[in-house]
Short mmCIF file of C-alpha atoms and ligand atoms in Angstrom, two decimals:
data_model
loop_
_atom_site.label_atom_id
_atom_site.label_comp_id
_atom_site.label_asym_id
_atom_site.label_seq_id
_atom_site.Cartn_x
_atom_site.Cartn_y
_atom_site.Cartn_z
CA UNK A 1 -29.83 -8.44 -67.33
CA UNK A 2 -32.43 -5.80 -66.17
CA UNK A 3 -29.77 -4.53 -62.81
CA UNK A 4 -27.23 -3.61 -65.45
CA UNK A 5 -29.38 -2.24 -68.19
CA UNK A 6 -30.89 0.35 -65.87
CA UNK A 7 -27.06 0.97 -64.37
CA UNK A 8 -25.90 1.64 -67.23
CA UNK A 9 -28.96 3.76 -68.29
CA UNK A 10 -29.15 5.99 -64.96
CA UNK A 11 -25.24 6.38 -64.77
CA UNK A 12 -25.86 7.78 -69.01
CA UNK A 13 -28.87 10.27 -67.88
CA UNK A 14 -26.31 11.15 -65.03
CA UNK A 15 -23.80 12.12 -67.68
CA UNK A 16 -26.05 13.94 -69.63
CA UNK A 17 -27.59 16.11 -66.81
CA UNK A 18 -23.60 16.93 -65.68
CA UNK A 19 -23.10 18.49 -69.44
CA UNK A 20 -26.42 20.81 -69.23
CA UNK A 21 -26.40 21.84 -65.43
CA UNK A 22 -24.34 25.31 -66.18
CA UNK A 23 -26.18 25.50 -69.85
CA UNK A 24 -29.30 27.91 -69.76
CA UNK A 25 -32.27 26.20 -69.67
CA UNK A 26 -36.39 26.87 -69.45
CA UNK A 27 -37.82 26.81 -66.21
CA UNK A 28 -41.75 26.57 -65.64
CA UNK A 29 -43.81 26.21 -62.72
CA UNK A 30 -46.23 22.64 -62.45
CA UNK A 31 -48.47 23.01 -59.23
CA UNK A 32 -46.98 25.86 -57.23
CA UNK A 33 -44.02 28.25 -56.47
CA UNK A 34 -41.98 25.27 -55.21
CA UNK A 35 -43.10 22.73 -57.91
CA UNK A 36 -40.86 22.88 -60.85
CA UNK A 37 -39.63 21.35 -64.19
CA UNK A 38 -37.02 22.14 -66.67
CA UNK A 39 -36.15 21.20 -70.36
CA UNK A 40 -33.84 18.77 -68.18
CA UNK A 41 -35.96 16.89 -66.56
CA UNK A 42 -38.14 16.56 -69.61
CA UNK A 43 -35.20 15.49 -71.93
CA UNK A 44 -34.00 12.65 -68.89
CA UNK A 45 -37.13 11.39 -68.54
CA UNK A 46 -37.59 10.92 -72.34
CA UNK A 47 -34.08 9.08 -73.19
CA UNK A 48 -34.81 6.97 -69.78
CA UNK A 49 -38.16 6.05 -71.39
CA UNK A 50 -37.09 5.64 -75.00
CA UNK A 51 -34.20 3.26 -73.64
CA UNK A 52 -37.23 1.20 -71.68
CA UNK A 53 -39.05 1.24 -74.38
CA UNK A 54 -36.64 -0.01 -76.82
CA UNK A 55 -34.88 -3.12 -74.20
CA UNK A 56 -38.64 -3.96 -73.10
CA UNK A 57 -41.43 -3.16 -75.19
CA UNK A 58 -44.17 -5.08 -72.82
CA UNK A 59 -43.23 -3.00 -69.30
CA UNK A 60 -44.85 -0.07 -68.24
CA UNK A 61 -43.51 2.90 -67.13
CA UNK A 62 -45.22 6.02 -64.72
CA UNK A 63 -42.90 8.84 -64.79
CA UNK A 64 -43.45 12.29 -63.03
CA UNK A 65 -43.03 13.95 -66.12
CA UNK A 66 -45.53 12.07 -67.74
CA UNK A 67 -43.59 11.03 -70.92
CA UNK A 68 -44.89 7.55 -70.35
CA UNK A 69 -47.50 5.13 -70.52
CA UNK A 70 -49.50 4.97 -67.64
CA UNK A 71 -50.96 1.11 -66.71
CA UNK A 72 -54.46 1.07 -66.00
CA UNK A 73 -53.22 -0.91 -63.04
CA UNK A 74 -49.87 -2.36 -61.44
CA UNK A 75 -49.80 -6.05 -63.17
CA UNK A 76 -46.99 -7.03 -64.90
CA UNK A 77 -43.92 -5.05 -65.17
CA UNK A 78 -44.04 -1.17 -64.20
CA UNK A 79 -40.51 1.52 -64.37
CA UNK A 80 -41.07 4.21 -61.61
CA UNK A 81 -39.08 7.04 -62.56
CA UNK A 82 -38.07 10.58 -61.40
CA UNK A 83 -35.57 11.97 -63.82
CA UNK A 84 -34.64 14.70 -61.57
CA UNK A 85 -35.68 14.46 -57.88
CA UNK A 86 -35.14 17.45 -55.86
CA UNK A 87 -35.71 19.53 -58.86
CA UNK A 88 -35.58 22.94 -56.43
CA UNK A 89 -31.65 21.33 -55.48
CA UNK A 90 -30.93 21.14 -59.13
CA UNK A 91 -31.97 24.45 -59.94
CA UNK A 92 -30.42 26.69 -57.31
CA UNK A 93 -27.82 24.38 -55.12
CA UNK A 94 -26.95 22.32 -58.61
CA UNK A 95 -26.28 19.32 -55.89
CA UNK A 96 -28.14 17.21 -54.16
CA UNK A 97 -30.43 15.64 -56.69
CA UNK A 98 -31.05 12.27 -57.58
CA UNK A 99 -31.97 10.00 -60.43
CA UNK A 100 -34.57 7.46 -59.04
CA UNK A 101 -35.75 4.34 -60.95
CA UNK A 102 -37.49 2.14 -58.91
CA UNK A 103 -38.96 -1.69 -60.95
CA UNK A 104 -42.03 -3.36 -59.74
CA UNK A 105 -43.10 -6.91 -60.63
CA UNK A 106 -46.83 -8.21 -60.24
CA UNK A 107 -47.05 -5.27 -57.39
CA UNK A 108 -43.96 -5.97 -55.43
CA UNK A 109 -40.76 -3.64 -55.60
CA UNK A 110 -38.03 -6.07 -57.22
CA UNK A 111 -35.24 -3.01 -58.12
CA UNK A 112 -34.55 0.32 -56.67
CA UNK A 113 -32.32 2.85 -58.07
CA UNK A 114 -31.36 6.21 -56.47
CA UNK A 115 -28.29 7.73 -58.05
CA UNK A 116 -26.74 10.94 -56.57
CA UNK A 117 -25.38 13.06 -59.82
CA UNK A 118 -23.18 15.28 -58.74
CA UNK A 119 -21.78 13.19 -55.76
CA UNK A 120 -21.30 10.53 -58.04
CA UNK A 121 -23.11 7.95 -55.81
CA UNK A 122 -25.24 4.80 -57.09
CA UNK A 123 -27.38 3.20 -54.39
CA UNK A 124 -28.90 0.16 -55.29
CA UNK A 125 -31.20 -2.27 -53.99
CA UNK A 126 -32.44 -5.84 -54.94
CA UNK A 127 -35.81 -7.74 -52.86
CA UNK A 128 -34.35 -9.84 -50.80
CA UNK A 129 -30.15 -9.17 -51.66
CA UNK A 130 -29.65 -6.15 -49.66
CA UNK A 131 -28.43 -3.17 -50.59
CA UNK A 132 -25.51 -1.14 -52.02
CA UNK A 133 -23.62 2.59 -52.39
CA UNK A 134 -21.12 2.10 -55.19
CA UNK A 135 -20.83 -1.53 -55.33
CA UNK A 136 -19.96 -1.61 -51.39
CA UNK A 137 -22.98 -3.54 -48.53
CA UNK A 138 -24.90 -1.10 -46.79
CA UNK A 139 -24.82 -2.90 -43.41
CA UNK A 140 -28.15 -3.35 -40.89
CA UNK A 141 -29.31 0.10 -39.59
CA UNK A 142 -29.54 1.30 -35.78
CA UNK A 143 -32.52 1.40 -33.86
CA UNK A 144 -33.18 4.98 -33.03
CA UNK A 145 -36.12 6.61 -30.97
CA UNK A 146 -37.13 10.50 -31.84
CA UNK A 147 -34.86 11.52 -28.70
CA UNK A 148 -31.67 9.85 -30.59
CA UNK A 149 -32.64 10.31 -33.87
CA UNK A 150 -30.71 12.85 -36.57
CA UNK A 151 -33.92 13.67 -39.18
CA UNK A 152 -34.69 14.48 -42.45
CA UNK A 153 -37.66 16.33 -42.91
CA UNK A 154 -38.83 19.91 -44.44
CA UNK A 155 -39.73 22.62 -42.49
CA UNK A 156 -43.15 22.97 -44.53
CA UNK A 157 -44.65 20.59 -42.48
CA UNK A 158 -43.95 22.59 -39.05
CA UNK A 159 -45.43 25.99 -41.04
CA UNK A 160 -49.39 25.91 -41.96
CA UNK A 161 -49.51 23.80 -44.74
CA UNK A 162 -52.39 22.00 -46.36
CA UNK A 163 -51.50 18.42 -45.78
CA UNK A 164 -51.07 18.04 -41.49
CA UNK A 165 -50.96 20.50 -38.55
CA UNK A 166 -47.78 22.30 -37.70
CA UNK A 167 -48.20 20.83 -33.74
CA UNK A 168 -48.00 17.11 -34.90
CA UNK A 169 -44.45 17.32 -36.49
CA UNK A 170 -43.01 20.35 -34.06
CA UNK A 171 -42.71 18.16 -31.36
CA UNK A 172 -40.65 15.65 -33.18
CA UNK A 173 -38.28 18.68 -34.39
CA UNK A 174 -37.48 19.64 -31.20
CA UNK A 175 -36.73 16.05 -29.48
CA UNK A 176 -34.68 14.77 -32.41
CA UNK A 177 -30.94 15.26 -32.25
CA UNK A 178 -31.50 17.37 -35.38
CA UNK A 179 -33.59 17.90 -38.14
CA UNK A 180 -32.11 18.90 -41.83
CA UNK A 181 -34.16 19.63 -44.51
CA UNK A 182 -32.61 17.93 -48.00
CA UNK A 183 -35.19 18.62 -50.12
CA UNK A 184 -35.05 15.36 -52.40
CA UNK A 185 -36.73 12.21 -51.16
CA UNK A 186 -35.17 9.62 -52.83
CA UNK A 187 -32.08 11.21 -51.31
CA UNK A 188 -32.91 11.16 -48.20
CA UNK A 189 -34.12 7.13 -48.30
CA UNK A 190 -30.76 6.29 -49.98
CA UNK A 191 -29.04 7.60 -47.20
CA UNK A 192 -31.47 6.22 -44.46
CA UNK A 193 -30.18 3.00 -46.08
CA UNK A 194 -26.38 4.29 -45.74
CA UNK A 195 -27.34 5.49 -41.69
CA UNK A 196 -26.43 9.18 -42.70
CA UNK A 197 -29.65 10.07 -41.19
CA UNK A 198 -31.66 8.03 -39.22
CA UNK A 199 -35.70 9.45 -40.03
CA UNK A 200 -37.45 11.13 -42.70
CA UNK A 201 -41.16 12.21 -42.62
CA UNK A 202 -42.87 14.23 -45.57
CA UNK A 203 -46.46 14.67 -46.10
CA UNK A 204 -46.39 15.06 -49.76
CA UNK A 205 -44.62 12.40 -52.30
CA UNK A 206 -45.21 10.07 -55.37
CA UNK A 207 -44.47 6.61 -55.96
CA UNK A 208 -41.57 7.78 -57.88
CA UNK A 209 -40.48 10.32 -55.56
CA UNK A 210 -40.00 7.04 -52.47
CA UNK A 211 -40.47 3.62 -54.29
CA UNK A 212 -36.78 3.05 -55.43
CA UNK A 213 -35.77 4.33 -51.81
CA UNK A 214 -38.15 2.55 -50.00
CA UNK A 215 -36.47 -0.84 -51.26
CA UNK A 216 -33.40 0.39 -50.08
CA UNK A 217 -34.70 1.58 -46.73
CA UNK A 218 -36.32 -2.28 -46.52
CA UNK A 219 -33.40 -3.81 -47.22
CA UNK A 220 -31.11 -2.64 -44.54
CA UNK A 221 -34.13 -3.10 -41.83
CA UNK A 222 -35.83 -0.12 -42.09
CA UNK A 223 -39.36 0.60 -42.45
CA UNK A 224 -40.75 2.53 -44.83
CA UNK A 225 -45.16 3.52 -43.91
CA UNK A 226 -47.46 6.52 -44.05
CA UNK A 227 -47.64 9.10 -41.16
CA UNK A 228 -50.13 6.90 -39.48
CA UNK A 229 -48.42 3.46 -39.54
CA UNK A 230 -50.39 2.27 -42.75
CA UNK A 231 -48.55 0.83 -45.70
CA UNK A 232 -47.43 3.39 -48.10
CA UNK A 233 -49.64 3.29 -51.40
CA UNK A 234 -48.18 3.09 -55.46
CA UNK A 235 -51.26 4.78 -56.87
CA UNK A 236 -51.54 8.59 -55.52
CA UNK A 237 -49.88 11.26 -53.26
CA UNK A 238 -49.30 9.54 -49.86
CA UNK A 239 -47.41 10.80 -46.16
CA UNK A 240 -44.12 9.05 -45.66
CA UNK A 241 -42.46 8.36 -42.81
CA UNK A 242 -38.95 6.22 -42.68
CA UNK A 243 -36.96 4.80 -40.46
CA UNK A 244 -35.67 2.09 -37.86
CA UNK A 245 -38.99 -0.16 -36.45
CA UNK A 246 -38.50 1.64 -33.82
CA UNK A 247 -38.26 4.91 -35.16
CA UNK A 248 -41.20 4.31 -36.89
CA UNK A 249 -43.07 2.92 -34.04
CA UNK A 250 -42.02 6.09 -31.81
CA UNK A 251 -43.34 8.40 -34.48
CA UNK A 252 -47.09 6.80 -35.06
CA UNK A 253 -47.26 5.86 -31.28
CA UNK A 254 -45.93 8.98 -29.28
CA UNK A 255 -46.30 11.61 -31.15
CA UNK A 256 -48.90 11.23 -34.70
CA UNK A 257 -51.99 9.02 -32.79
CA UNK A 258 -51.31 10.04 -29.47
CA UNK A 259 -53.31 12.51 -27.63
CA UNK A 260 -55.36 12.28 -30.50
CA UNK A 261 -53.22 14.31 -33.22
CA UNK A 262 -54.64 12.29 -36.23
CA UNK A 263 -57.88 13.68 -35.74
CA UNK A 264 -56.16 17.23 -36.67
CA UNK A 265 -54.21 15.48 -39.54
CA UNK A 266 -56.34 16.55 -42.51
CA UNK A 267 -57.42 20.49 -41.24
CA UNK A 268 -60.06 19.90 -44.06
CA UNK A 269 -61.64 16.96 -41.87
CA UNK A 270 -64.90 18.31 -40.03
CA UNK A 271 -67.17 16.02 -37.68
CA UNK A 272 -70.57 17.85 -36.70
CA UNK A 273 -74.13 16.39 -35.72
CA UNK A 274 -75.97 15.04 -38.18
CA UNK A 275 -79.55 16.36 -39.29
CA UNK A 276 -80.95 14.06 -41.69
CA UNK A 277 -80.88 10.06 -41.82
CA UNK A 278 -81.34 10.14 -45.51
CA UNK A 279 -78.08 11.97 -45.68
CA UNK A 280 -76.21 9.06 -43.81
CA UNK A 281 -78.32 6.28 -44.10
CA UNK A 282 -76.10 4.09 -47.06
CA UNK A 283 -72.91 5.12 -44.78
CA UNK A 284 -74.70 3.61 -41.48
CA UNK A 285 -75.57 0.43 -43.26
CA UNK A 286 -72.40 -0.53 -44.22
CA UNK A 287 -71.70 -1.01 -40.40
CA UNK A 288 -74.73 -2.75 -40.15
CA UNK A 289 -76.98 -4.33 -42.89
CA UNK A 290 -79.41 -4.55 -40.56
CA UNK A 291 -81.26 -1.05 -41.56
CA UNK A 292 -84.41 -1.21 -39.13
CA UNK A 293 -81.99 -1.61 -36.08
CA UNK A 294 -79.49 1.30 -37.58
CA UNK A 295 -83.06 3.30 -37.86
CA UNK A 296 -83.83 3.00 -34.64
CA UNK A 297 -80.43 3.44 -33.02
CA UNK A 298 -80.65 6.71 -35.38
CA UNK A 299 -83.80 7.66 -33.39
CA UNK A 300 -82.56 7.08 -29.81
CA UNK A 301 -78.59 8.07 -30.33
CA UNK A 302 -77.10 11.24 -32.09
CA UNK A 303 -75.34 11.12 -35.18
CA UNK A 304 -72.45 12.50 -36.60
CA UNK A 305 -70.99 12.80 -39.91
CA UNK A 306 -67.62 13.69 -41.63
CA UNK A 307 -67.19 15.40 -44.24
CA UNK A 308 -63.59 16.10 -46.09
CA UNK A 309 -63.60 19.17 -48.39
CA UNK A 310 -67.62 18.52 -49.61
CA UNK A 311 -67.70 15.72 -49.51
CA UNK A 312 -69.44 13.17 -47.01
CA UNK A 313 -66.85 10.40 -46.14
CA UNK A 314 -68.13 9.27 -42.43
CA UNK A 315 -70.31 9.17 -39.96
CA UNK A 316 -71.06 7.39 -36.35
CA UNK A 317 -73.36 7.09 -33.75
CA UNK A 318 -73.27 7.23 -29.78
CA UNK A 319 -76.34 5.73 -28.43
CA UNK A 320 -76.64 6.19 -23.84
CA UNK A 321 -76.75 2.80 -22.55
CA UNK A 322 -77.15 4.31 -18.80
CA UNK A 323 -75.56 6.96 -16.77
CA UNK A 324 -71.86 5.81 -16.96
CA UNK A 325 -72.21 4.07 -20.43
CA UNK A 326 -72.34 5.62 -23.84
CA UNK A 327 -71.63 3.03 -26.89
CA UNK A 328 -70.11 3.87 -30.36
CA UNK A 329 -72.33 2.07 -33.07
CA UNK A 330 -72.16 1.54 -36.84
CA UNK A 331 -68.67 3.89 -37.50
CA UNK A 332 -68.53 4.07 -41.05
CA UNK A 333 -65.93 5.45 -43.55
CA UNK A 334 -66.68 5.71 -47.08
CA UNK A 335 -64.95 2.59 -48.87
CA UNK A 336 -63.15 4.84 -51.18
CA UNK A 337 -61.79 6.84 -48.52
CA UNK A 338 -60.77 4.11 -46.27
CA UNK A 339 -57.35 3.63 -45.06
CA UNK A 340 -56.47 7.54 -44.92
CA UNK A 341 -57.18 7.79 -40.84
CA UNK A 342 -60.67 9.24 -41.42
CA UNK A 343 -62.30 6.61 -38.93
CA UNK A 344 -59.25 7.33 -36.88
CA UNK A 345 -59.76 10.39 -36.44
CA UNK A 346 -63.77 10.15 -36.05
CA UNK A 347 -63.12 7.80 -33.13
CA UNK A 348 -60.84 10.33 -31.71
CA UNK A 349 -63.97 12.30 -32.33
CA UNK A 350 -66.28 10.02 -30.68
CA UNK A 351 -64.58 10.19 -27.71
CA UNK A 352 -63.97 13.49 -26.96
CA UNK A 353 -67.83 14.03 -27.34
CA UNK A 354 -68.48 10.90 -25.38
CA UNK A 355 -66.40 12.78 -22.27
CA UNK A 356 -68.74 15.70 -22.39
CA UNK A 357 -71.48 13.81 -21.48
CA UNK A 358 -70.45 13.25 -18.78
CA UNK A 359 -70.39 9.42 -19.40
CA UNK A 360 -67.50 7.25 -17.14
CA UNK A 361 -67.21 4.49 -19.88
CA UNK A 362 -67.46 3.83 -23.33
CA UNK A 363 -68.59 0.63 -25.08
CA UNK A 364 -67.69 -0.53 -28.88
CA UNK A 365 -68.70 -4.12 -30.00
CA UNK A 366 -67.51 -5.70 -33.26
CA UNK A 367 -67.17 -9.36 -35.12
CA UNK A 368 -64.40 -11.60 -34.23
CA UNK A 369 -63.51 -11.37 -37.80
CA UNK A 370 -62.58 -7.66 -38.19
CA UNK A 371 -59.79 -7.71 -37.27
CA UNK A 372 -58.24 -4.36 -38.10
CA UNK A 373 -61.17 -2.93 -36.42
CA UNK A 374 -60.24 -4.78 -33.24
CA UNK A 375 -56.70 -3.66 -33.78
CA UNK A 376 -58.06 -0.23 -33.77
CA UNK A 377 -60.19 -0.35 -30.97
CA UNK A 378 -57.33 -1.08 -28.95
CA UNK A 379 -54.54 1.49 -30.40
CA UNK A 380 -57.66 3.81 -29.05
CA UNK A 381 -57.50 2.35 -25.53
CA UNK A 382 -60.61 -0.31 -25.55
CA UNK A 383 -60.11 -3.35 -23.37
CA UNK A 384 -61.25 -6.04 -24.15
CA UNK A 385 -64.80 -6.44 -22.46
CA UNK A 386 -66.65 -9.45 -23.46
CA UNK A 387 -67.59 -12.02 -26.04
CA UNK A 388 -70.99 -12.79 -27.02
CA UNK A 389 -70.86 -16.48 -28.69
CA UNK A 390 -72.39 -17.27 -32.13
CA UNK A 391 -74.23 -13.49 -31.87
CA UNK A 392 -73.88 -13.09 -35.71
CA UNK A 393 -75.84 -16.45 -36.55
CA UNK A 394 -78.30 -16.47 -33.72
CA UNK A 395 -79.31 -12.43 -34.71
CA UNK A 396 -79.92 -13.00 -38.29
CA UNK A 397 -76.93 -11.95 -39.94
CA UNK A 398 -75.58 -13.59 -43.36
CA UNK A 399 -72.70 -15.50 -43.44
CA UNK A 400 -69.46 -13.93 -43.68
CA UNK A 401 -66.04 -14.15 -43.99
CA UNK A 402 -63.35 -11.35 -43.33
CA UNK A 403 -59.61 -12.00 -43.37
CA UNK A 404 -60.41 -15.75 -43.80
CA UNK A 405 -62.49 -16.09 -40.50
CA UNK A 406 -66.14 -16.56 -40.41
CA UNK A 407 -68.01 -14.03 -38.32
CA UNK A 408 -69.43 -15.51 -35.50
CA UNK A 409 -68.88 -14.02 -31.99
CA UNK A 410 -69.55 -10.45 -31.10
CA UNK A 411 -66.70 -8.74 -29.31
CA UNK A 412 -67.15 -5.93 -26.75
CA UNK A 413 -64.66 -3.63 -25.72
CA UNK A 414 -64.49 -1.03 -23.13
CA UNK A 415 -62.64 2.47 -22.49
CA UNK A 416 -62.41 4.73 -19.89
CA UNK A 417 -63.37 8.31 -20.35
P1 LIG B 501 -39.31 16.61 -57.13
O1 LIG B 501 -38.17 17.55 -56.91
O2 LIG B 501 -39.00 15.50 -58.08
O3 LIG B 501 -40.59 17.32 -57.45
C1 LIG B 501 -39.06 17.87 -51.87
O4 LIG B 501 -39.13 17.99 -50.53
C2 LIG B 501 -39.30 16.44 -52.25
O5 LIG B 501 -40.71 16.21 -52.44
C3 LIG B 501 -38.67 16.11 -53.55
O6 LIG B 501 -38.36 14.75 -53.56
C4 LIG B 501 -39.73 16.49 -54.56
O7 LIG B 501 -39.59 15.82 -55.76
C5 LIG B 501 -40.97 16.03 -53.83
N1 LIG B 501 -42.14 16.84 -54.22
C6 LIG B 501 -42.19 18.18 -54.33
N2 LIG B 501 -43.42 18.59 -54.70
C7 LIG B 501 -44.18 17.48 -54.81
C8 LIG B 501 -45.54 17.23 -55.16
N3 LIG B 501 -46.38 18.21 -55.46
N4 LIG B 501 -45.95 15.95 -55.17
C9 LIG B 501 -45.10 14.97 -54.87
N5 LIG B 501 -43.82 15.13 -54.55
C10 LIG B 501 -43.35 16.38 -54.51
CA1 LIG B 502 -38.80 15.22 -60.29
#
């Protein structure tokens, strides 16, 4: 059966990289000075994927080295695999690497794999039969907040880096217990799952780097997101943050969306005032459909857009109401770009420039339907306000459904400033 087919195959790489590490082998640089790849990690990845290959023609496999073949999307069976992980570890501490395998049915995680080479340690975990180090239950994890927590976590990400600002992750280093930088994520999942550490946050990693752990992680309690609380995604380079529920919920909470840290997330992220409707106008309409109202909030509000790098991914208005009131209309992320804390971080936006106004309170309304939005609004500090019945119907607007619910009511929601 698959479990013991890729046991067997991950304990025979194993072997294999234990006869070369003291052999002389090439060394070349991918990315950047701390993204590497040997022969080794070549020749793994190859007589993992040949072995696939041969014991199941019809699955597809995504390896980092890219000896593989790459689905077109996640149907059906896909192999995760990182032959070496913690390739740095390998090369100058010849410890603390892993070989991680990680098997995903029809989009779910069935299998992960994460075997420790030189420590001689197999973690593995099946959906929904829990986990194991060497054949032995890994039991339910603790609950830890940041002040009780012993961490994982590089110190790139409290330097300048490209991916987040050094003062969202400092303050987490210094109320942990202690922070350790390991330097191989699948590593540092497997033993989340054994409670050697209890956190690990990196900015930077690939399904194959976290999938295999992240199963492990799941099934011993744990919780396995991005930075900012969203589900973790099998397609690109993603933030991950792992830990108890209530690790992770003291991480997004207290110290990532608080105070209004994801809007520095991305330093690439600008919001300035917009000068020209043609520049926004099919971002504002995908807030409303409704273009001659969107025009002529555009002529009595001020607009802003985001832009990420060059390109345009955002933009929102603030329209006065009265003295005390300013209202956020028609916030609008680029669909492509959606779900990477870009409106998150605009609203943070919003608000700040809503303060200098001078304004006392701040008014959003929204469908009954969208409900992410309204779970949003309120991680932001909006109150619920008021509910206009039947609004959508009675002002024109076509029929539709979000998460299952017809839109009908308008929601209001208020924040102090
Ligand atoms: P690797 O050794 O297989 O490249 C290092 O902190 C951890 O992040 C390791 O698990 C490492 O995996 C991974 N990593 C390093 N550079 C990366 C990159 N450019 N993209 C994704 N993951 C990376
Ligand atoms: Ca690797």
């Amino acid at each position: 059966m698959l479990e013991w087919f890729a046991i067997d195959l991950i304990k025979q790489a194993g072997e294999y990289i234990r006869l070369q590490i003291d052999e002389s082998y090439r060394i070349e640089r991918k990315t950047g000075k701390g993204d590497l790849v040997t022969e080794i990690d070549r020749a793994v990845e190859q007589l993992i994927v040949d072995r696939i290959r041969e014991a199941y023609p019809d699955h597809h496999i995504v390896g980092e080295e890219g000896i593989s073949t790459e689905p077109d999307d996640l149907k059906g069976t896909v192999w995760f695999v990182d032959p070496i992980d913690g390739t740095l570890n390998f090369i100058h501490q010849k410890r603390m690497f892993a070989i991680s395998v990680a098997v995903m049915v029809d989009e779910v995680i069935e299998y992960g794999f994460v075997y420790d080479v030189m420590a001689d340690e197999l973690f593995v975990a099946r959906r929904g039969h829990g986990a194991t180090l060497n054949g032995r239950k890994l039991t339910t994890i603790h609950e830890h907040h940041v002040r009780d927590a012993f961490l994982s976590m590089n110190a790139t990400w409290v330097t300048p880096n490209q991916q987040i600002a050094p003062e969202i992750l400092a303050p987490i280093v210094r109320d942990s217990v202690g922070t350790r930088a390991h330097g191989a994520a699948s590593l540092e999942l497997a033993w989340l799952a054994a409670g050697r550490v209890d956190g690990y946050i990196t900015m930077r990693n690939m399904p194959w780097d976290y999938a295999a752990g992240k199963l492990l992680v799941e099934e011993v309690g744990g919780r396995v997101v991005s930075l900012y609380g969203e589900p973790v995604r099998y397609d690109g380079k993603t933030s991950v943050l792992a830990g108890s529920e209530t690790f992770v919920k003291d991480v997004v909470k207290h110290y990532v969306i608080a105070k209004g840290a994801a809007l520095e997330a991305r330093p690439d992220l600008t919001v300035t005032s917009n000068e020209s409707y043609d520049r926004v106008r099919d971002l504002l309409v995908l807030a409303n459909p409704h273009e001659e109202m969107v025009r002529e909030q555009y002529e009595t509000g001020k607009t802003y857009e985001a832009m990420l790098g060059g390109e345009l991914v955002g933009a929102y208005m603030l329209v006065r109401r009265n003295d005390d009131l300013i209202e956020l209309v028609n916030i609008a992320v680029k669909p492509d770009r959606q779900n990477q804390t870009i409106g998150q971080r605009m609203l943070q936006d919003a608000i700040r420039r809503a303060e200098q106004t001078g304004a006392r309170h701040m008014l959003v309304c929204t469908g009954n339907s969208s409900i992410v939005q309204l779970r949003f609004y309120q991680q932001a500090g909006f109150r619920f306000d008021s509910v206009e019945r039947d609004y959508f119907p009675n002002h024109g607007y076509a029929a539709l459904e979000e998460d299952g619910l017809p839109l009908r009511d308008r929601i209001c929601l208020t924040r102090e400033l």
